[in-house]
Amino acid sequence: MNDPNMNDPNVVIAAESLGKSYGALTAVAGINFRIHRGECFGFLGPNGAGKTSTMRMMQAVMAPTSGTLRVLGLDVAREGKAVRQRIGVCPQTDNLDVDLRVRENLLVYASYYGLSRSERERRADELLVFADLEAKANARVPELSGGMKRRLTIARALVNRPEVLLLDEPTTGLDPQARQQLWQKLRELKESGVTMVLSTHYMEEAERLCDRLVIMDHGKILTEGTPRALVESHVGREVATPSQVRPAGLEDVFLHLTGRGLDA
Amino acid sequence: MQPFFRGAWAVAARNLRVWRTMALASVLGNFGEPILYLLAMGFGLGRVVPPLDGMTYAEFIAPGLVVSTVMYTATFEMTYGSYTRMAEQGVWDAILATPVTPTELCMGELIYAGVKAGVGAVAVLLVVAAFGLVQSPLAVFVLPLGFVAGVLFASMALAVTTVSKSYEAFNYYFTLVVAPMFLFSGIFFPLEGSPRWLKLFAQVLPLTHVVQVSRACLRGTFDGTAAVHVAVVLAMTCGGVALAAAGARRRLNH
Ligand SMILES: Nc1ncnc2c1ncn2[C@@H]1O[C@H](COP(=O)(O)OP(=O)(O)OP(=O)(O)O)[C@@H](O)[C@H]1O
Ligand SMILES: [Mg+2]
């Protein structure tokens, strides 16, 4: 497919027939999507849907096995280094540097992007404020709570002032309060203009944060749209359960499309 | 600085920073063992060993012990140390999400190991010198030798790490490669006059050539033969670095 929109400057990420196999297992089965500058785009799906595989290809740390994927106009397979210079990544499992203290994590990470010494110091201090971790600047990583670790990981992903921020299940494993706090941070980031891509298996998260999203299952995209449009087109505004009538949500969309719940 | 070395240097600097914060505690653990060998073998066993090539036994083994530190420091660092960063801590995963490439990461690890091994060599050299076992100012060349040989042993170890699925593999590497190298590289006995098989075997061991260079430096007898050993060390280092980098690229999926 030779699409002229490939060169649209508002398209930050474009996937065409993107696929990933691990040996005989197909994790991502030829998907197409476009992510626009400044939006928050979500990948919603149950365990094993292929969210992380898709994210890792967008991060240019794992090459696609079929199709093409361009991030910021660059081909991830051939120009991975240039892609990684301009994006930020928050992986599904924390990989903060446990040999380093909190502030050092930011300083050292900034050095991998080639920031000057003074810029590294400035960024580290700004991001400690952003992540509400000034009081923990000299703490060791294992002394942080789960929510603090996540905030530090997100702060670390911002050291290079990325144009796109990729968040793989940013709030999984956090308690409701820590999750709310993190959502607040992510909304602040979105308002600052950074393009955000996140994967999640919480419909509430997708509904609150995403402008547009796709629902994935078994490596395929089932549907795409704004959270509201998806709900309205697939299930209508309300659903009747045996005991009540309540507003319909993305969970119902997923149920409608697959015949099973998201956590199944 | 060229972007390539910038990435490698950032990785080396990260490891050096971690080492620095534990340096004092680790110096003895890192570099204490050769001193024990010097005391037990050089001054204990040495009393019953006749002079070799005009050297007391302690003088004979001192140059080898200085560079055995290099081998052990670099090897420990690039086996247990690197494997932990790669497979346990996720340090490498985090680095590879930045513009740093697997090749740069590999080079950074090797530079770090080379620096640490060079520092170790100097630490042992100072002790050896304090015992009066250094005869020539050429001994200062132990620092660059320690760095280059450190990179050599680091590259061999890192190549093994990139094909390891667990820490178990390192037991084999230490028993089958590192220990024989320590014993048969002419640290403890002169290779001249050894059985033919042993002489030939020793020639393929990188440490043999490093020991010869070190001995030439400490005694001040640097000649054409020593220069050939330097060339062999440099060539082996290039080969080892290429091997480690290829291993890193393969393992790290780029
Ligand atoms: N490195 C790998 N080697 C082999 N199979 C893999 C690998 N990574 C993922 N898979 C498989 O690919 C499929 C998709 O996995 P992926 O991690 O992309 O899903 P996910 O949507 O992120 O799931 P989760 O919500 O559990 O994180 C799964 O069947 C998984 O077992
Ligand atoms: Mg995942």
XYZ file of C-alpha atoms and ligand atoms in Angstrom:
550
model
C 0.000 0.000 0.000
C 1.653 3.222 -1.126
C -0.271 5.821 0.710
C 0.478 9.540 0.157
C -0.482 10.190 3.794
C 2.732 8.388 4.789
C 4.443 11.770 4.496
C 1.802 13.717 6.383
C 3.739 15.634 9.062
C 0.828 15.220 11.448
C 1.176 11.460 11.353
C 3.744 10.634 14.002
C 3.523 6.855 13.811
C 2.277 4.842 10.832
C 2.036 1.062 10.678
C 1.225 -0.821 7.453
C 0.522 -4.565 7.666
C 2.794 -4.620 10.707
C 3.549 -8.139 11.942
C 5.702 -9.867 14.522
C 6.253 -13.592 14.945
C 8.302 -15.447 17.530
C 9.093 -18.628 15.658
C 5.756 -20.253 14.895
C 3.816 -17.926 17.201
C 2.254 -14.855 15.599
C 2.070 -12.127 18.210
C 1.087 -9.258 15.896
C -0.845 -10.285 12.792
C -0.558 -7.544 10.186
C -2.058 -4.425 11.748
C -2.545 -0.901 10.391
C -2.795 2.260 12.452
C -1.833 5.911 12.435
C -1.068 8.090 15.393
C -1.302 11.880 15.092
C 0.835 14.583 16.627
C -0.337 15.680 20.064
C -2.930 12.974 20.618
C -3.056 10.244 23.204
C -3.490 6.942 21.429
C -4.285 3.712 23.235
C -3.874 0.003 22.680
C -6.484 -1.776 24.781
C -6.435 -5.539 25.024
C -6.230 -8.550 27.328
C -3.047 -10.421 28.293
C -1.226 -11.771 25.270
C -3.060 -9.507 22.804
C 0.245 -8.289 21.349
C 0.390 -4.850 22.978
C 3.955 -5.118 24.258
C 5.169 -6.615 20.985
C 3.663 -3.658 19.129
C 5.118 -1.182 21.626
C 8.585 -2.703 21.384
C 8.538 -2.347 17.629
C 7.526 1.306 17.966
C 10.382 1.743 20.460
C 12.767 0.486 17.759
C 14.211 -2.158 20.065
C 12.695 -5.102 18.183
C 12.440 -5.299 14.404
C 9.105 -6.154 12.757
C 9.031 -9.503 10.966
C 6.631 -8.170 8.314
C 5.149 -4.888 7.128
C 6.500 -1.428 7.754
C 6.506 0.862 10.729
C 7.552 4.489 10.595
C 8.016 6.632 13.696
C 8.511 10.373 13.155
C 8.948 9.581 9.471
C 11.821 7.166 10.167
C 11.864 3.455 9.447
C 12.264 1.647 12.781
C 14.174 -1.264 11.258
C 16.812 0.839 9.496
C 16.897 4.064 11.503
C 16.313 2.765 15.004
C 19.004 4.850 16.648
C 17.525 8.075 15.268
C 14.048 6.998 16.385
C 15.223 6.203 19.906
C 16.947 9.592 20.158
C 13.580 11.329 19.774
C 11.178 9.155 21.766
C 10.723 8.250 25.428
C 9.893 4.815 26.751
C 8.233 3.566 29.900
C 8.435 -0.240 29.787
C 5.857 -2.639 31.231
C 8.239 -3.871 33.932
C 10.339 -1.339 35.824
C 13.985 -1.451 34.885
C 15.301 1.415 36.962
C 19.006 1.140 37.718
C 19.121 -0.389 41.200
C 22.847 0.321 41.517
C 22.137 4.051 41.342
C 20.229 6.482 43.517
C 17.065 8.242 42.342
C 18.635 11.414 40.988
C 21.541 9.457 39.529
C 19.067 7.378 37.545
C 18.030 10.543 35.725
C 21.568 11.909 35.350
C 22.994 8.695 33.976
C 20.056 8.047 31.676
C 20.460 11.529 30.222
C 24.073 10.698 29.404
C 22.938 7.889 27.088
C 21.238 10.560 24.965
C 24.414 12.639 24.820
C 23.129 15.565 26.880
C 25.802 17.944 28.148
C 26.703 17.853 31.803
C 24.889 21.083 32.680
C 21.821 19.991 30.712
C 21.811 16.649 32.538
C 21.849 18.387 35.908
C 19.085 20.769 34.876
C 16.884 18.005 33.467
C 17.354 15.823 36.541
C 16.240 18.626 38.849
C 13.252 19.596 36.690
C 12.085 16.014 36.452
C 12.449 15.350 40.173
C 9.985 18.204 40.657
C 7.672 16.855 37.954
C 7.666 13.405 39.548
C 7.270 14.755 43.125
C 10.461 12.971 44.087
C 12.649 15.868 45.284
C 12.591 14.472 48.804
C 13.774 11.115 47.484
C 16.607 12.416 45.313
C 19.225 10.454 47.233
C 17.126 7.399 48.020
C 17.978 3.997 46.647
C 15.550 2.566 44.113
C 14.416 -0.383 46.296
C 13.320 2.127 48.954
C 10.667 3.583 46.617
C 7.007 2.585 46.560
C 5.547 1.125 43.375
C 3.947 4.445 42.455
C 7.195 6.339 43.049
C 9.087 3.883 40.869
C 6.583 4.368 38.068
C 6.828 8.148 38.344
C 10.608 7.906 38.249
C 10.423 5.639 35.200
C 8.189 8.158 33.433
C 10.479 11.017 34.462
C 13.418 9.037 33.100
C 11.565 8.606 29.804
C 11.372 12.401 29.542
C 15.070 13.271 29.988
C 15.596 13.775 26.257
C 12.431 15.903 25.820
C 10.852 13.256 23.589
C 8.367 14.104 20.850
C 6.566 10.823 21.487
C 6.152 9.052 24.807
C 5.430 5.310 24.724
C 3.912 3.899 27.915
C 3.393 0.153 28.224
C 0.757 -0.479 30.909
C 1.839 2.529 32.961
C -0.431 1.884 35.930
C -0.634 -1.906 36.116
C 0.053 -3.113 39.640
C -0.607 0.256 41.310
C -3.225 0.873 43.960
C -6.176 3.121 42.973
C -4.723 6.187 44.649
C -1.335 5.865 42.990
C -3.113 5.273 39.693
C -5.120 8.503 40.039
C -1.908 10.381 40.822
C -0.224 8.975 37.740
C -3.182 9.792 35.505
C -2.897 13.378 36.695
C 0.772 13.436 35.668
C -0.026 11.955 32.284
C -2.730 14.553 31.656
C -0.226 17.303 32.496
C 2.155 15.809 29.960
C -0.503 15.641 27.314
C -1.329 19.275 27.826
C 2.344 20.093 27.267
C 1.886 18.782 23.718
C 3.792 15.502 23.753
C 2.257 12.705 21.700
C 1.401 9.785 23.976
C 0.922 6.165 23.111
C -0.162 3.836 25.857
C -1.176 0.257 26.229
C -3.496 -0.863 28.939
C -5.975 -3.496 29.919
C -7.987 -1.082 32.043
C -10.925 0.337 30.153
C -11.211 3.137 32.673
C -7.675 4.208 31.882
C -8.341 4.147 28.146
C -11.580 6.112 28.573
C -9.986 8.770 30.728
C -6.724 9.308 28.899
C -7.073 8.343 25.257
C -8.340 10.534 22.438
C -8.416 7.506 20.173
C -7.729 3.863 20.706
C -7.686 0.482 19.110
C -8.911 -2.698 20.747
C -6.549 -5.608 20.151
C -6.960 -9.332 20.633
C -4.858 -12.241 19.337
C -2.520 -9.888 17.474
C -5.284 -8.199 15.503
C -7.032 -4.861 15.757
C -10.745 -5.446 16.280
C -11.900 -1.853 16.124
C -10.673 1.711 16.269
C -12.136 5.058 17.281
C -12.698 7.517 20.112
C -13.801 5.856 23.339
C -17.262 7.424 23.051
C -17.765 6.489 19.395
C -16.726 2.911 20.069
C -19.194 2.538 22.873
C -22.030 4.124 20.919
C -21.495 2.204 17.714
C -21.008 -1.209 19.283
C -23.342 -1.276 22.295
C -25.299 1.960 22.515
C -25.286 4.286 25.479
C -26.536 1.938 28.151
C -26.473 -1.716 28.934
C -28.994 -3.697 30.881
C -27.621 -6.195 33.378
C -29.859 -8.551 35.344
C -29.973 -6.111 38.244
C -29.664 -2.651 36.689
C -29.320 -0.430 33.669
C -25.926 1.350 33.627
C -23.930 3.468 31.161
C -22.086 1.320 28.609
C -18.266 1.279 28.650
C -15.334 -0.091 26.670
C -15.586 -3.342 28.571
C -18.962 -3.872 26.908
C -17.437 -3.086 23.519
C -14.843 -5.763 24.081
C -17.482 -8.202 25.273
C -19.589 -7.419 22.217
C -16.658 -8.001 19.843
C -15.220 -11.155 21.357
C -17.953 -12.647 23.477
C -15.717 -12.563 26.560
C -14.515 -10.081 29.171
C -11.211 -8.205 29.078
C -9.762 -9.931 32.091
C -10.775 -13.397 30.911
C 33.645 13.172 20.819
C 32.275 11.051 17.993
C 28.719 9.855 18.694
C 29.886 6.240 18.657
C 32.341 6.725 21.488
C 29.898 8.982 23.259
C 27.465 6.077 23.646
C 30.204 3.661 24.653
C 31.658 6.147 27.087
C 28.261 6.796 28.709
C 27.964 3.072 29.408
C 31.528 2.847 30.746
C 30.935 5.930 32.897
C 27.764 4.393 34.356
C 29.693 1.312 35.479
C 32.634 3.339 36.765
C 30.232 5.479 38.795
C 28.780 2.383 40.453
C 32.261 0.991 41.068
C 33.492 4.284 42.510
C 30.751 4.327 45.126
C 31.903 0.911 46.338
C 35.585 1.255 45.414
C 37.168 1.293 48.846
C 35.283 -1.743 50.028
C 36.070 -3.643 46.863
C 39.776 -2.931 46.394
C 40.895 -5.657 48.753
C 38.343 -8.124 47.422
C 39.307 -7.300 43.848
C 43.041 -7.179 44.104
C 44.023 -8.888 47.353
C 44.439 -12.412 46.039
C 47.655 -11.953 44.028
C 49.292 -10.589 47.165
C 48.473 -13.823 48.957
C 50.086 -15.775 46.120
C 53.133 -13.554 46.312
C 53.508 -14.158 50.035
C 52.857 -17.909 49.963
C 54.623 -18.817 46.754
C 57.199 -16.060 46.378
C 58.435 -15.929 49.938
C 57.303 -19.361 51.170
C 57.908 -21.746 48.305
C 60.576 -19.389 46.944
C 63.020 -20.274 49.748
C 63.444 -23.784 48.318
C 63.510 -22.758 44.627
C 66.921 -21.898 43.112
C 67.314 -18.581 41.242
C 65.713 -18.605 37.787
C 67.416 -16.730 34.984
C 69.130 -14.572 37.589
C 65.898 -13.820 39.488
C 64.726 -14.881 42.919
C 61.473 -16.854 42.762
C 59.522 -13.869 44.125
C 61.024 -11.660 41.418
C 60.163 -14.274 38.829
C 56.458 -14.582 39.694
C 55.746 -10.918 40.554
C 55.195 -9.724 36.932
C 52.804 -12.596 36.247
C 50.817 -11.942 39.402
C 50.430 -8.298 38.395
C 48.724 -9.337 35.156
C 46.822 -12.296 36.612
C 44.863 -9.611 38.484
C 44.025 -8.123 35.114
C 42.645 -11.420 33.881
C 40.603 -12.145 37.000
C 39.244 -8.615 37.386
C 38.164 -8.347 33.757
C 36.742 -11.858 33.673
C 34.688 -11.568 36.866
C 33.384 -8.205 35.752
C 32.295 -9.382 32.289
C 30.812 -12.693 33.434
C 28.963 -12.348 36.736
C 28.854 -8.542 36.555
C 27.663 -8.185 32.967
C 25.258 -11.097 33.198
C 23.614 -9.439 36.191
C 23.232 -6.175 34.299
C 21.959 -8.023 31.235
C 19.626 -10.677 32.629
C 18.830 -9.811 36.254
C 18.713 -6.052 36.671
C 17.427 -4.954 33.276
C 20.199 -2.351 33.073
C 20.985 -3.312 29.487
C 17.323 -3.285 28.455
C 16.992 0.236 29.780
C 20.135 1.329 27.939
C 19.043 -0.257 24.667
C 15.837 1.805 24.719
C 18.077 4.876 24.265
C 20.131 5.658 21.156
C 22.946 3.469 22.504
C 23.350 0.421 20.211
C 24.354 -3.123 21.236
C 27.821 -2.554 19.752
C 28.278 0.649 21.737
C 27.002 -1.045 24.872
C 29.539 -3.839 24.364
C 32.370 -1.351 23.840
C 31.351 0.562 26.953
C 31.414 -2.590 29.059
C 34.859 -3.489 27.694
C 36.280 -0.024 28.300
C 35.027 -0.157 31.872
C 36.574 -3.596 32.425
C 39.841 -2.390 30.894
C 39.994 0.607 33.223
C 39.158 -1.457 36.278
C 41.736 -4.109 35.316
C 44.372 -1.434 34.674
C 43.752 0.076 38.104
C 44.010 -3.403 39.605
C 47.322 -4.009 37.872
C 48.723 -0.762 39.240
C 47.458 -1.582 42.735
C 49.284 -4.914 42.708
C 52.330 -3.332 41.070
C 52.615 -0.885 43.979
C 52.585 -3.731 46.478
C 55.119 -5.684 44.460
C 57.309 -2.590 44.237
C 57.074 -2.144 47.995
C 58.611 -5.605 48.326
C 61.476 -4.436 46.104
C 60.521 -6.708 43.220
C 60.522 -4.075 40.461
C 63.841 -3.455 38.736
C 63.000 -0.978 35.998
C 61.054 2.256 35.466
C 59.607 0.541 32.386
C 57.182 -0.914 34.943
C 54.954 2.141 34.381
C 53.908 0.477 31.137
C 51.935 -1.956 33.277
C 49.116 0.610 33.210
C 48.540 0.597 29.421
C 49.302 -3.118 29.345
C 46.713 -3.681 32.070
C 44.128 -1.709 30.115
C 44.703 -3.501 26.807
C 44.964 -6.950 28.378
C 41.907 -6.090 30.483
C 39.950 -5.404 27.307
C 41.267 -8.684 25.863
C 40.158 -10.858 28.798
C 36.948 -8.836 29.104
C 36.089 -9.474 25.463
C 36.601 -13.227 25.834
C 34.403 -13.278 28.935
C 31.731 -11.062 27.413
C 31.565 -13.302 24.350
C 30.821 -16.185 26.729
C 28.231 -14.105 28.595
C 26.354 -13.314 25.388
C 25.755 -17.036 24.827
C 25.007 -17.903 28.479
C 21.529 -18.768 29.693
C 22.463 -18.738 33.394
C 25.343 -18.188 35.803
C 26.184 -21.921 35.550
C 28.118 -21.456 32.322
C 30.662 -19.326 34.161
C 31.752 -22.212 36.388
C 32.826 -24.033 33.240
C 34.550 -20.996 31.836
C 36.523 -20.459 35.019
C 37.466 -24.120 35.380
C 38.205 -24.883 31.741
C 39.702 -21.593 30.554
C 40.652 -19.170 33.293
C 42.269 -21.562 35.778
C 44.434 -23.340 33.146
C 45.488 -19.952 31.864
C 46.531 -18.899 35.359
C 48.585 -22.070 35.834
C 50.149 -22.636 32.408
C 51.002 -19.137 31.179
C 54.492 -19.082 32.587
C 53.664 -17.168 35.752
C 54.965 -19.838 38.125
C 57.599 -21.639 36.047
C 59.665 -20.772 32.956
C 58.203 -22.139 29.742
C 61.706 -22.647 28.332
C 62.672 -26.181 29.213
C 59.039 -27.294 29.643
C 57.740 -30.291 27.694
C 56.973 -29.528 24.068
C 53.190 -29.993 24.421
C 53.117 -27.527 27.277
C 55.117 -24.939 25.352
C 52.761 -25.209 22.385
C 49.672 -25.107 24.595
C 50.975 -22.023 26.374
C 51.410 -20.166 23.081
C 47.660 -20.223 22.395
C 46.857 -18.819 25.850
C 46.521 -15.034 25.685
C 47.836 -14.672 29.235
C 51.213 -16.183 28.231
C 51.982 -13.236 25.980
C 50.750 -10.725 28.531
C 53.000 -12.282 31.195
C 56.023 -12.031 28.890
C 55.385 -8.343 28.239
C 54.866 -7.667 31.928
C 58.107 -9.439 32.865
C 60.031 -7.485 30.235
C 58.619 -4.238 31.675
C 59.348 -5.005 35.329
C 62.879 -6.224 34.581
C 63.656 -3.580 31.980
C 64.512 -6.173 29.325
C 62.153 -5.027 26.608
C 63.527 -6.424 23.331
C 62.357 -7.694 19.934
C 60.786 -10.811 21.434
C 58.758 -8.705 23.847
C 57.620 -6.542 20.921
C 56.324 -9.670 19.188
C 54.361 -10.538 22.344
C 52.895 -7.019 22.324
C 51.800 -7.530 18.722
C 50.194 -10.868 19.611
C 48.329 -9.275 22.532
C 47.044 -6.467 20.320
C 45.943 -8.883 17.592
C 44.166 -11.136 20.097
C 42.479 -8.080 21.597
C 41.113 -7.020 18.205
C 39.827 -10.533 17.588
C 38.242 -10.739 21.029
C 36.528 -7.369 20.705
C 35.078 -8.336 17.313
C 33.812 -11.600 18.792
C 32.221 -9.926 21.817
C 30.556 -7.279 19.653
C 29.145 -9.934 17.329
C 27.853 -11.850 20.352
C 26.219 -8.729 21.775
C 24.503 -7.897 18.477
C 23.181 -11.442 18.165
C 22.002 -11.764 21.760
C 20.485 -8.322 21.938
C 18.310 -8.866 18.917
C 19.286 -5.999 16.649
N 10.093 -12.904 23.515
C 9.042 -13.703 23.215
N 9.242 -14.938 22.745
C 8.201 -15.755 22.435
N 6.905 -15.383 22.538
C 6.641 -14.154 22.990
C 7.698 -13.238 23.353
N 7.127 -12.089 23.770
C 5.796 -12.267 23.671
N 5.494 -13.495 23.211
C 4.142 -14.023 22.939
O 3.502 -13.148 22.049
C 2.139 -12.957 22.400
C 1.876 -11.488 22.599
O 2.617 -11.057 23.756
P 2.701 -9.547 24.205
O 3.652 -9.490 25.325
O 2.952 -8.686 23.030
O 1.200 -9.318 24.716
P 0.613 -8.176 25.671
O -0.633 -7.704 25.015
O 1.631 -7.166 25.966
O 0.234 -8.988 26.977
P 0.250 -8.511 28.530
O -1.017 -7.767 28.770
O 0.267 -9.810 29.278
O 1.480 -7.702 28.756
C 1.910 -13.809 23.617
O 1.347 -15.029 23.199
C 3.281 -14.045 24.174
O 3.370 -15.282 24.838
Mg 2.478 -6.437 27.652
